[in-house]
XYZ file of C-alpha atoms in Angstrom:
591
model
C -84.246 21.663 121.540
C -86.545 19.692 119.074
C -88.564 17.753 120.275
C -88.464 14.359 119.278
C -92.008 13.892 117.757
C -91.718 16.674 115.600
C -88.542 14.880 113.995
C -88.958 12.689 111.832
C -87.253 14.217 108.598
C -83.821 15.797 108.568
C -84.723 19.494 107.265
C -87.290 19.555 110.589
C -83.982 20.492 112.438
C -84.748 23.901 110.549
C -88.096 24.189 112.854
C -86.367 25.145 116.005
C -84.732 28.555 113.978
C -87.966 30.272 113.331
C -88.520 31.220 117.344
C -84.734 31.071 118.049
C -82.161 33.748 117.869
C -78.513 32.695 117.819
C -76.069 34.876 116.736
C -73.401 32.012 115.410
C -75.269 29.309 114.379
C -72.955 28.698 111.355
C -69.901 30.155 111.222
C -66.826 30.331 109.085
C -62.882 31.991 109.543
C -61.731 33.601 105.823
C -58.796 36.248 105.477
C -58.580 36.842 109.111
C -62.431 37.170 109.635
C -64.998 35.518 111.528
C -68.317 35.391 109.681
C -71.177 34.484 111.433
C -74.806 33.330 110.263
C -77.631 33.698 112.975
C -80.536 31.868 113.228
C -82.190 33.913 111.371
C -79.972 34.455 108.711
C -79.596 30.380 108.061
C -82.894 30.256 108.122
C -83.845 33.018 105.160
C -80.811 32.522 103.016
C -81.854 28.481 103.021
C -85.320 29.310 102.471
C -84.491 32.329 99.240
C -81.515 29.182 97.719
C -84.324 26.463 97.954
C -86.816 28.685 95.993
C -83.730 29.763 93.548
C -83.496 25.690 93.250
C -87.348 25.903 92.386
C -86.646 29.010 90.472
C -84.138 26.845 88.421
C -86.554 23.745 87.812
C -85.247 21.709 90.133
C -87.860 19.111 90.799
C -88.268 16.614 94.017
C -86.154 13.645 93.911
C -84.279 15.542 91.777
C -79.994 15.699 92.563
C -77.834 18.263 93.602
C -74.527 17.896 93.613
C -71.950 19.700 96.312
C -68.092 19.539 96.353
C -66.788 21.907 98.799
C -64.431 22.048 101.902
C -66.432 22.723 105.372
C -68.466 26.324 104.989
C -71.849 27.307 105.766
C -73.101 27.537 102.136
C -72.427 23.970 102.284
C -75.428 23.325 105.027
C -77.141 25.906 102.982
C -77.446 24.087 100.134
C -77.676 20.813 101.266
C -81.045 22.247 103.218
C -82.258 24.139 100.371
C -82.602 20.635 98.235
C -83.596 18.792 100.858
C -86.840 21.204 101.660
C -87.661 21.170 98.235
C -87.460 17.309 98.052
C -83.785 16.994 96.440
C -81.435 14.478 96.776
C -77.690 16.349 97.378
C -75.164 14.246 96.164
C -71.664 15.340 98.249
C -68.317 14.496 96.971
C -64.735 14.965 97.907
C -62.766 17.975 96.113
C -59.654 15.567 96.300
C -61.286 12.405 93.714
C -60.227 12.451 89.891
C -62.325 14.097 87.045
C -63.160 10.591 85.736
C -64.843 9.659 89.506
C -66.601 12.698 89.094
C -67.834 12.238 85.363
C -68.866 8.649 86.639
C -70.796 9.928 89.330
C -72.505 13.076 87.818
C -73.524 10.415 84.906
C -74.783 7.566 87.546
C -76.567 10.147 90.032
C -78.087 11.817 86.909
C -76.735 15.398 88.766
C -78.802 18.199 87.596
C -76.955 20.966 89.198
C -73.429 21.409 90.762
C -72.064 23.444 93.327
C -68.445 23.753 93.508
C -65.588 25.254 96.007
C -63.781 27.747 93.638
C -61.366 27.746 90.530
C -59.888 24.717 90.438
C -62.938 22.269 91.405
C -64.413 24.640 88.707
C -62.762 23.358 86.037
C -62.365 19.784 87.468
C -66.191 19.647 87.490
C -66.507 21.302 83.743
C -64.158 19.015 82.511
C -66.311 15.867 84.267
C -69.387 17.220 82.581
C -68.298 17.151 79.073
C -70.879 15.619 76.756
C -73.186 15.298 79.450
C -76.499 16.215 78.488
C -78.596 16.334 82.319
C -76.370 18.849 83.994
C -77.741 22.517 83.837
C -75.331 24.549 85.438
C -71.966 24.551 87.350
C -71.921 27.077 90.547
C -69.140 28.466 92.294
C -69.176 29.557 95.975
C -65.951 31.520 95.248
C -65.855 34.068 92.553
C -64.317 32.334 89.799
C -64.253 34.103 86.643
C -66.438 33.128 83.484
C -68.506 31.112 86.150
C -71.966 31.266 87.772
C -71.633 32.442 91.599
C -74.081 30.467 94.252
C -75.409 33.645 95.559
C -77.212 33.875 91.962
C -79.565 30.705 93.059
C -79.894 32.675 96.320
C -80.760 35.939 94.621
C -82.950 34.307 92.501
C -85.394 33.075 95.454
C -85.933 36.369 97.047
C -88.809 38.381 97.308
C -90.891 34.896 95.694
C -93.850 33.299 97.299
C -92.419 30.969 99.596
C -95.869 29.414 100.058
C -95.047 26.660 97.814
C -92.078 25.236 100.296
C -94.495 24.287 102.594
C -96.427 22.239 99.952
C -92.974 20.592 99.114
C -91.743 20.100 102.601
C -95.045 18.567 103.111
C -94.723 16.097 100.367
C -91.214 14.571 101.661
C -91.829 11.370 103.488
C -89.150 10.051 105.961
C -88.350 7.094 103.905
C -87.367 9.497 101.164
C -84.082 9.248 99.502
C -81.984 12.416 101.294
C -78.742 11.864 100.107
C -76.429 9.436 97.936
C -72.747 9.317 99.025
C -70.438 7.456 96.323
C -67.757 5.439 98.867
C -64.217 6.121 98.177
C -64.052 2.244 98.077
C -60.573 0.773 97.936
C -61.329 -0.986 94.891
C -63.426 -0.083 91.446
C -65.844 2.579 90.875
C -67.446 4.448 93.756
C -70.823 2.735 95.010
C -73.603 5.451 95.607
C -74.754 4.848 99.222
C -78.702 5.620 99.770
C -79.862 7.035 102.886
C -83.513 8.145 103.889
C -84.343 11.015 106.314
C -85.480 8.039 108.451
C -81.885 6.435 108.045
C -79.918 9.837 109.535
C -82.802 10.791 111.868
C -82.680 7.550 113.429
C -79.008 7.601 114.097
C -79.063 11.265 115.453
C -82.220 10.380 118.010
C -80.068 7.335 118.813
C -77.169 9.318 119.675
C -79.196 11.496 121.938
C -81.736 8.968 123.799
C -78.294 7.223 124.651
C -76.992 10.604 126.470
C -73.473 9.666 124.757
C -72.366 13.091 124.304
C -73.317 16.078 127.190
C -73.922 19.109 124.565
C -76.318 22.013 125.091
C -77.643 24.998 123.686
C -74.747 27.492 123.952
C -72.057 24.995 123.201
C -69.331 25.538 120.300
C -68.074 22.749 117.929
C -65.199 23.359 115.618
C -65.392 21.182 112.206
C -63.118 20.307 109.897
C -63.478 16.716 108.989
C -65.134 16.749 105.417
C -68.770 17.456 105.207
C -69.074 15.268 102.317
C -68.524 12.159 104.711
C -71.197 11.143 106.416
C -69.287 11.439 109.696
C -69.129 14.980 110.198
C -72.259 15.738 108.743
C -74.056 13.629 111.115
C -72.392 15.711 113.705
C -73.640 18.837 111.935
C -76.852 17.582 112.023
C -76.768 16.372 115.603
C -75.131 20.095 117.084
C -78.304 21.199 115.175
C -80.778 19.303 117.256
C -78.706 20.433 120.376
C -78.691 24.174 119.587
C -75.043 24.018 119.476
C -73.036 26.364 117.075
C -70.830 25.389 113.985
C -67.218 26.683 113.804
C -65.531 25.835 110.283
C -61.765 25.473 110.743
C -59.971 27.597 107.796
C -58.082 24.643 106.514
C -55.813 21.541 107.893
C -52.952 23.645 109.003
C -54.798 26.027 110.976
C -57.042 23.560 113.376
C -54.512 24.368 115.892
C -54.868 28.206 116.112
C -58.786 27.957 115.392
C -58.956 25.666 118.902
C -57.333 27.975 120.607
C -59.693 31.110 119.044
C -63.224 29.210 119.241
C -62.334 26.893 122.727
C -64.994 24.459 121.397
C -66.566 21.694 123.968
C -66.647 19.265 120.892
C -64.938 18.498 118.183
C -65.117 15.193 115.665
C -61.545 13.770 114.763
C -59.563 10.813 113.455
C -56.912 8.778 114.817
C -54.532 10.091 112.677
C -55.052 13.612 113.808
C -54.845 12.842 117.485
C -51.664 10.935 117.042
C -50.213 13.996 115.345
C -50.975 16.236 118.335
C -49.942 13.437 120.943
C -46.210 12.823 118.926
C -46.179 17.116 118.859
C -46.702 16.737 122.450
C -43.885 14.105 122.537
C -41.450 16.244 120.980
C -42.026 18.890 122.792
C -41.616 16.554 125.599
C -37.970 15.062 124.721
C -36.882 19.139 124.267
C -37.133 19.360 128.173
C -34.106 18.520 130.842
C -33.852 18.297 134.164
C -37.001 18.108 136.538
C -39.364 18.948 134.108
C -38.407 16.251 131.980
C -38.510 13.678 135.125
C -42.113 14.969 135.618
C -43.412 15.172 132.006
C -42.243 11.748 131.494
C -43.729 10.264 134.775
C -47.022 11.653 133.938
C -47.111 10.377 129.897
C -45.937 6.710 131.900
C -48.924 7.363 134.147
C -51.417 8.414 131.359
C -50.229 5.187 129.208
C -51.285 2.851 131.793
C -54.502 5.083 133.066
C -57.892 3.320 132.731
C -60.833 6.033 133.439
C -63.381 2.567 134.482
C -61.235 2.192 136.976
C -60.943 3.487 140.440
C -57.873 4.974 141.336
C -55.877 4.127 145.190
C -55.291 7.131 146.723
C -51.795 8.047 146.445
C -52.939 7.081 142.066
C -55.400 9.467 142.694
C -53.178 12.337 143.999
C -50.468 11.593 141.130
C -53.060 12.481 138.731
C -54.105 15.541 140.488
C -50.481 16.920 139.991
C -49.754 15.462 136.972
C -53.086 17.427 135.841
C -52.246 20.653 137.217
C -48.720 20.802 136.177
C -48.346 18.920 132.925
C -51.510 18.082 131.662
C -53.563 21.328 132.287
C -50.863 22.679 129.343
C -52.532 19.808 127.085
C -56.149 21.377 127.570
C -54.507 25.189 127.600
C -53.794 24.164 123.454
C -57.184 22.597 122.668
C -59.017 25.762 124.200
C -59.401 25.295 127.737
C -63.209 24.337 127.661
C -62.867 21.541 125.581
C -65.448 18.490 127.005
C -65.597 15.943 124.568
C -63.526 14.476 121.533
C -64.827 11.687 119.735
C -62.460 9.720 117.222
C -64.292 7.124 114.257
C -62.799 6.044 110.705
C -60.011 4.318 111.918
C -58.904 1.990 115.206
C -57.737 4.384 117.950
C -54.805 2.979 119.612
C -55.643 2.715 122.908
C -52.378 4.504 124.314
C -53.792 7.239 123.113
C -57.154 6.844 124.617
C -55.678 6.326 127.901
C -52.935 8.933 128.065
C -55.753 11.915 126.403
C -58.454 10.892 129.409
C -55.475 10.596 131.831
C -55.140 14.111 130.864
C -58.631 14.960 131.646
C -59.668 15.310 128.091
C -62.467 12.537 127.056
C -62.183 10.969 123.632
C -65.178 8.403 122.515
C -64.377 6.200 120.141
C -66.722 5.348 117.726
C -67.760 3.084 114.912
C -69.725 2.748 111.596
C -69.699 3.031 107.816
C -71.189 5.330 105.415
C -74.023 2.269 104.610
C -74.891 2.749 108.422
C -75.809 6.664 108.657
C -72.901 6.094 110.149
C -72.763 5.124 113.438
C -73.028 1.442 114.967
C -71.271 1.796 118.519
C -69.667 4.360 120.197
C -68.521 4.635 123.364
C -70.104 6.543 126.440
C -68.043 9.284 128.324
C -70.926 10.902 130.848
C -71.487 9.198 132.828
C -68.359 7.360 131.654
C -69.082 3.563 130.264
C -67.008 2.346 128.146
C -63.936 -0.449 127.406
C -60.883 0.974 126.340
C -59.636 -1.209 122.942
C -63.198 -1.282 122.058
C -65.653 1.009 119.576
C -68.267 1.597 122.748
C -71.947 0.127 123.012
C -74.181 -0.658 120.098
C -76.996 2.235 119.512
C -80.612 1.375 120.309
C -82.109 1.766 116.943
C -79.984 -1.304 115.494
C -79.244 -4.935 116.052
C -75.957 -6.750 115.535
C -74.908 -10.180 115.807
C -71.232 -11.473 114.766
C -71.142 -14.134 112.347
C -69.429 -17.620 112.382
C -66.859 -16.241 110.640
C -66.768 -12.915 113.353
C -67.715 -10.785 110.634
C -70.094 -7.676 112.113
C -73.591 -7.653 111.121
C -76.187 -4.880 111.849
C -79.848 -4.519 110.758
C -82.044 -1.635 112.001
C -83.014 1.932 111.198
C -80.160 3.614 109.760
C -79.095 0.876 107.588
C -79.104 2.007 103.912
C -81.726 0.764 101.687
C -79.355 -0.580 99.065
C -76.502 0.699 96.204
C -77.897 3.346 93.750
C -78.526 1.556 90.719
C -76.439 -1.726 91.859
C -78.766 -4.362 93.140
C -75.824 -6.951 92.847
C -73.391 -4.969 95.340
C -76.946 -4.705 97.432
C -77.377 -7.950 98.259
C -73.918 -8.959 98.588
C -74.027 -6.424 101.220
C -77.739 -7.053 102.415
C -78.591 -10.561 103.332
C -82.113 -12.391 102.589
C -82.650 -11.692 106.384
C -81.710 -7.946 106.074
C -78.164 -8.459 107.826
C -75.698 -5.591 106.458
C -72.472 -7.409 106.372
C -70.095 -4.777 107.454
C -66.969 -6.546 106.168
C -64.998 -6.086 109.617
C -64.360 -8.525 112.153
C -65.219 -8.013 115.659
C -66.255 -9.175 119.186
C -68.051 -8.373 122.327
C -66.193 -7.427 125.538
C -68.158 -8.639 128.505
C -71.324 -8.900 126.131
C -71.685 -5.429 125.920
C -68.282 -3.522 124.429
C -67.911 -3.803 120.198
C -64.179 -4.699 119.697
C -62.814 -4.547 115.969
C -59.853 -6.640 114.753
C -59.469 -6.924 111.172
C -61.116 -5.988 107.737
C -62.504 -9.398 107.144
C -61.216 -9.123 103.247
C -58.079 -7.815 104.333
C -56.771 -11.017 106.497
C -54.224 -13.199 104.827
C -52.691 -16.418 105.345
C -48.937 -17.146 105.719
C -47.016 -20.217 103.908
C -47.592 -21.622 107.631
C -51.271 -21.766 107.507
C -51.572 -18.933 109.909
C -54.200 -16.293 109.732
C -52.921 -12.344 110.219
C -54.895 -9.805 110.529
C -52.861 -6.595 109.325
C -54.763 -3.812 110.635
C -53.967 -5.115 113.891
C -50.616 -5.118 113.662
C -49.924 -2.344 111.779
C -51.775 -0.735 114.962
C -49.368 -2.333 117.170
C -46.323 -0.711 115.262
C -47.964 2.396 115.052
C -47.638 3.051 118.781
C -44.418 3.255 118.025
C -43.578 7.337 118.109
C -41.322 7.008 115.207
C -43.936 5.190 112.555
C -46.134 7.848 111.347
C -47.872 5.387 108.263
C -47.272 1.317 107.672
C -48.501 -1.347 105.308
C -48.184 -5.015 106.610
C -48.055 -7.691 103.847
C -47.256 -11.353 103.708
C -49.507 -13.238 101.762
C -48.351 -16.985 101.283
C -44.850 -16.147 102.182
C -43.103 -17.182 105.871
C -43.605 -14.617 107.584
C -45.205 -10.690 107.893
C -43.338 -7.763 106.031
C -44.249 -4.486 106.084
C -43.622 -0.842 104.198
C -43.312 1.698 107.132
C -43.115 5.379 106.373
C -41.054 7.092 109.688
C -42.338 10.028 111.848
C -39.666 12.125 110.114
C -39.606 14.964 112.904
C -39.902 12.620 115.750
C -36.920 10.600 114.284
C -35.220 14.538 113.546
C -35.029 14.923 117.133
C -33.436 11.289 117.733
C -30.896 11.556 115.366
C -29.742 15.459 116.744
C -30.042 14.161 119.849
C -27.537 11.404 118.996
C -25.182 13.119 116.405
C -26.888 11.879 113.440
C -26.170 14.538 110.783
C -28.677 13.809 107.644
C -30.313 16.179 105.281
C -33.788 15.151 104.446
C -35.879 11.836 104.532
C -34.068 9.808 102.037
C -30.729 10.456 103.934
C -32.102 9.555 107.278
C -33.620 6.306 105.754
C -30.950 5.162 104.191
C -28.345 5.485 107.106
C -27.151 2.042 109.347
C -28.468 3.852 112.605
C -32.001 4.897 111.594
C -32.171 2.221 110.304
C -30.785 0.243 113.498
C -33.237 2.545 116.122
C -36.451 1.309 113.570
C -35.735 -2.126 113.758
C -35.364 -1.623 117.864
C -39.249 0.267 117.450
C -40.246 -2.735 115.279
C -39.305 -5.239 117.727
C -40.576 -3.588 120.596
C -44.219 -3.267 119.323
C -44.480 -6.657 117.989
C -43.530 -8.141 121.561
C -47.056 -8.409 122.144
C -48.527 -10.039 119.237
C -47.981 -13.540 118.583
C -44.673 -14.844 117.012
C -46.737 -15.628 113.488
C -47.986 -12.159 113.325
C -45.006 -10.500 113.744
C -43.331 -8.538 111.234
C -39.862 -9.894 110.785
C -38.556 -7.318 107.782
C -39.202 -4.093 106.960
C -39.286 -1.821 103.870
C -38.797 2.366 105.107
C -40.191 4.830 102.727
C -39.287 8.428 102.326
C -42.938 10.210 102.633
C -46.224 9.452 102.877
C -49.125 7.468 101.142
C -51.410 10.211 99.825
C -54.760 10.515 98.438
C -52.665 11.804 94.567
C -51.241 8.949 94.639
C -54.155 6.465 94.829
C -52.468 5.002 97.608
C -55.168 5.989 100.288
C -58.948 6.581 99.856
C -60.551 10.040 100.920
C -61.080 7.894 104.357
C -57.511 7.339 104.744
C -58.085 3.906 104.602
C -55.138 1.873 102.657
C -55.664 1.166 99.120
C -53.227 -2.340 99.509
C -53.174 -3.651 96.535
C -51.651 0.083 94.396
C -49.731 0.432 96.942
C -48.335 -3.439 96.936
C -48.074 -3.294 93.124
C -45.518 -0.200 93.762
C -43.899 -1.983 96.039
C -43.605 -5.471 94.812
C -40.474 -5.514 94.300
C -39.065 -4.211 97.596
C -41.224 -6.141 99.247
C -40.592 -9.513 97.358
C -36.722 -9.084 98.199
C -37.207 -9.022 102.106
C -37.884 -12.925 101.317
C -34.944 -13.651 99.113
């Protein structure tokens, strides 16, 4: 492992590789086959692209830009600028050609690195007519276009001498990276952070012990690299000596758990509640005894609290329900899996409890791309943390919560400002050097962060009343049958909402109950579905108080999607598009 003196800049993580041998530090599944970087091999093939970037005239604070799913030429060339004194400037493959003509023009991109074909052309298209971009490379062979192993190629056999003399030049406060935010309004704000800013939220993750890793642990990763998030993570497994598994693609995370058996993995609440309502189905298949006893344990797991001690005849329950349902659970996620931690989104604490009832830990986390990322997360070894809450506060920032309970954090791995935008910096960076995160929040027994609402996002009723959506859109989506839901109500009498169904949870309701419908727009659409959605509606809003409860409903026959501009890259709702669609549905549940 590192140690910590020696860093203080992000590439120093590339140290620890000249006297280490590891035969999968980066890995990555294509076609059926595993291929695997050592040490080593990271090591030389960083050290040959960086001196192609020289090669190329790539000059310190100079930018790169990558857009890419999850691979190991990724980390490549993300190192390779940074030893040179780069800037990489990541973006998501999914964004439109004008996002990516806005940001190649603001970021003044020299050089771009691209997936295959299609990004390809996307990112041609983008740079039309713009004069600082050199060259467009593919990582895939795409014909008519420059491959990335030409950069590569282009560094070997050169005096490397000269990478030294760069390396040496980089300071910590050095601009490493600018991150455009998927935003859920406007054009994308490019998000500066320092080596100092990411270094200081990786040592904060491991002073705090929040995560048990070691040398000789796996990690499989598939969130996208180009979010702060994950690469964080990469960065952190790096400091721990832990290898890098890259999932093929979405659809395959499943099998590629079961091949790699990580300890760790990084996900988001909406992939855990896919697994957990896969489990469910599974679960409503079964008759007889083994439906009794799956069904006890899930009750058991819903009401579980891991702070808690359990009585002994709790504590025997559990030991049963973990070797004869539960163990199954841990069986699909690899057997050896020690640690799942869950940021982006609220985590609804059902699924919290019923995962660690099942003796799989999840730590919830917090933080924004303007925070390196992570505020708070929650502690699972030894275990310390509130479940319903976003975990302790790391030790290299401050927070305070405002008047208006807005979050506010100032410390090392806040950005130093908006790329070019010194008007969206200090709206976002007070006189005092509070970042005003924009979500409301609270402290649990003065030491547990609890969000409740995107402080822009709250509206007010004809009433008077203040409701904070995301909080009960979280309520209705512990409902098994609501997959995706919009709540709405601004200046009317009560909360609406749009709800999209989990189509193949409500599938298995309506076989189970003679229900015969063809498709999602059939199963909407008939008295019964409708009928069992209102019963899920009421039954999650018996908790929240009678103002905030939705009262009418909208159902939608699929899902909001990035295409669409209905959801950012984040997942996070874009309300407004997706009210303007709506208006009209939505404006007759008040007639």
């Amino acid at each position: 492992m590192l140690e910590y003196s020696a860093f203080t800049r992000v590439f120093d993580l590339l140290k620890p590789l000249e006297n280490l041998e590891k035969p999968d530090l980066f890995c990555k599944k294509r076609d059926g086959i595993w291929t695997k970087y050592s040490s080593s091999e990271t090591l030389d093939v960083i050290q040959n692209t960086a001196m192609g970037l020289v090669e190329l005239g790539i000059k310190p604070g100079e930018k790169v830009a990558i857009i890419s799913a999850n691979r190991p030429a990724w980390n490549f060339v993300d190192f390779a600028t940074q030893i040179i004194g780069g800037v990489t400037v990541p973006m998501y493959p999914t964004i439109t050609v004008e996002d990516y003509a806005f940001i190649f023009e603001n970021a003044e991109v020299k050089i771009v690195f691209v997936e295959g074909e299609d990004l390809f052309l996307k990112a041609k298209e983008a740079a039309k007519g713009n004069k600082n971009i050199q060259a467009i490379y593919s990582f895939d062979p795409v014909e008519g276009a420059p491959i990335w192993t030409d950069v590569r190629d282009a560094g070997k056999g050169k005096d490397r001498s000269i990478l030294q003399t760069l390396q040496d030049a980089v300071k910590p406060d050095d601009l490493l990276t600018l991150i455009y935010t998927s935003g859920t309004t406007g054009r994308p704000k490019g998000v500066m952070l320092t080596h100092h800013n990411i270094v200081s939220n990786v040592k904060s993750l491991v002073r705090g012990k929040f995560f048990n890793l070691k040398a000789g642990d796996k990690a499989l990763s598939f969130l996208p690299l180009c979010h702060i998030y994950e690469r964080t993570d990469i960065y952190m497994y790096l400091f721990y000596g832990v290898s890098t598994y890259y999932a093929e693609n979405m659809e395959t995370i499943a099998d590629n758990i079961r091949e790699v058996q990580p300890t760790m993995f990084a996900s988001v609440p909406r992939l855990l509640e896919k697994v957990y309502d896969k489990i469910m189905a599974k679960g409503n298949e079964l008759t007889g005894f083994k439906r009794t006893l799956f069904f006890a344990a899930i009750d058991f797991g819903l009401q579980y609290d891991p702070m808690k001690k359990l009585g002994f005849l709790d504590s025997l329950k559990l030991s049963i329900y973990r070797k004869l349902i539960f163990s199954k659970w841990k069986e699909a996620l690899g057997g050896k899996i020690r640690l799942i931690t869950s940021g982006s989104a609220a985590l609804q604490p059902r699924l919290s409890r019923v995962f660690w009832a099942a003796g799989i830990p999840i730590s919830e986390g917090y933080g924004l791309t303007e925070t390196s990322p992570v505020i708070s997360v929650s502690q699972v070894d030894p275990i310390d943390f509130q479940v319903g809450c976003v975990g302790t506060v790391l030790d290299c920032l401050e927070l305070k919560i405002a008047e208006d309970g807005e979050i506010c954090v100032k410390g090392d791995s806040i950005m130093p400002g908006y790329y070019k935008n010194p008007e969206a910096t200090a709206e976002a960076i007070d006189k005092d050097g509070w970042f005003h995160t924009g979500d409301i929040g609270e402290m649990v027994q003065g030491k547990y962060l609890k969000i409740t609402d995107r402080k822009k996002e709250i509206f007010k009723t004809s009433g008077g009343k203040y409701v904070a959506p995301q909080l009960v859109e979280n309520k209705l989506k512990e409902s098994a049958f609501i997959e995706q839901c919009m709540v709405t109500g601004e200046g009317q009498k009560f909360p609406s909402a749009l709800i999209i169904p989990e189509f193949a949870a409500l599938a298995v309701w309506c076989k189970q109950n003679d229900i015969e419908v063809n498709g999602a727009e059939e199963m909407i659409a008939h008295k019964q579905v409708f009928a069992k959605m209102e019963e899920e509606v009421r039954m999650t809003m018996a908790s929240v108080a009678k103002y905030e409860q939705v009262k009418r409903f909208v159902l939608l026959p699929r899902l909001f999607t990035i295409a669409d501009g209905e959801i950012t890259p984040t997942l996070k709702l874009k309300r407004k598009q997706i009210y303007a669609k709506h208006e009209a549905a939505i404006l007759a549940l008040y007639e």
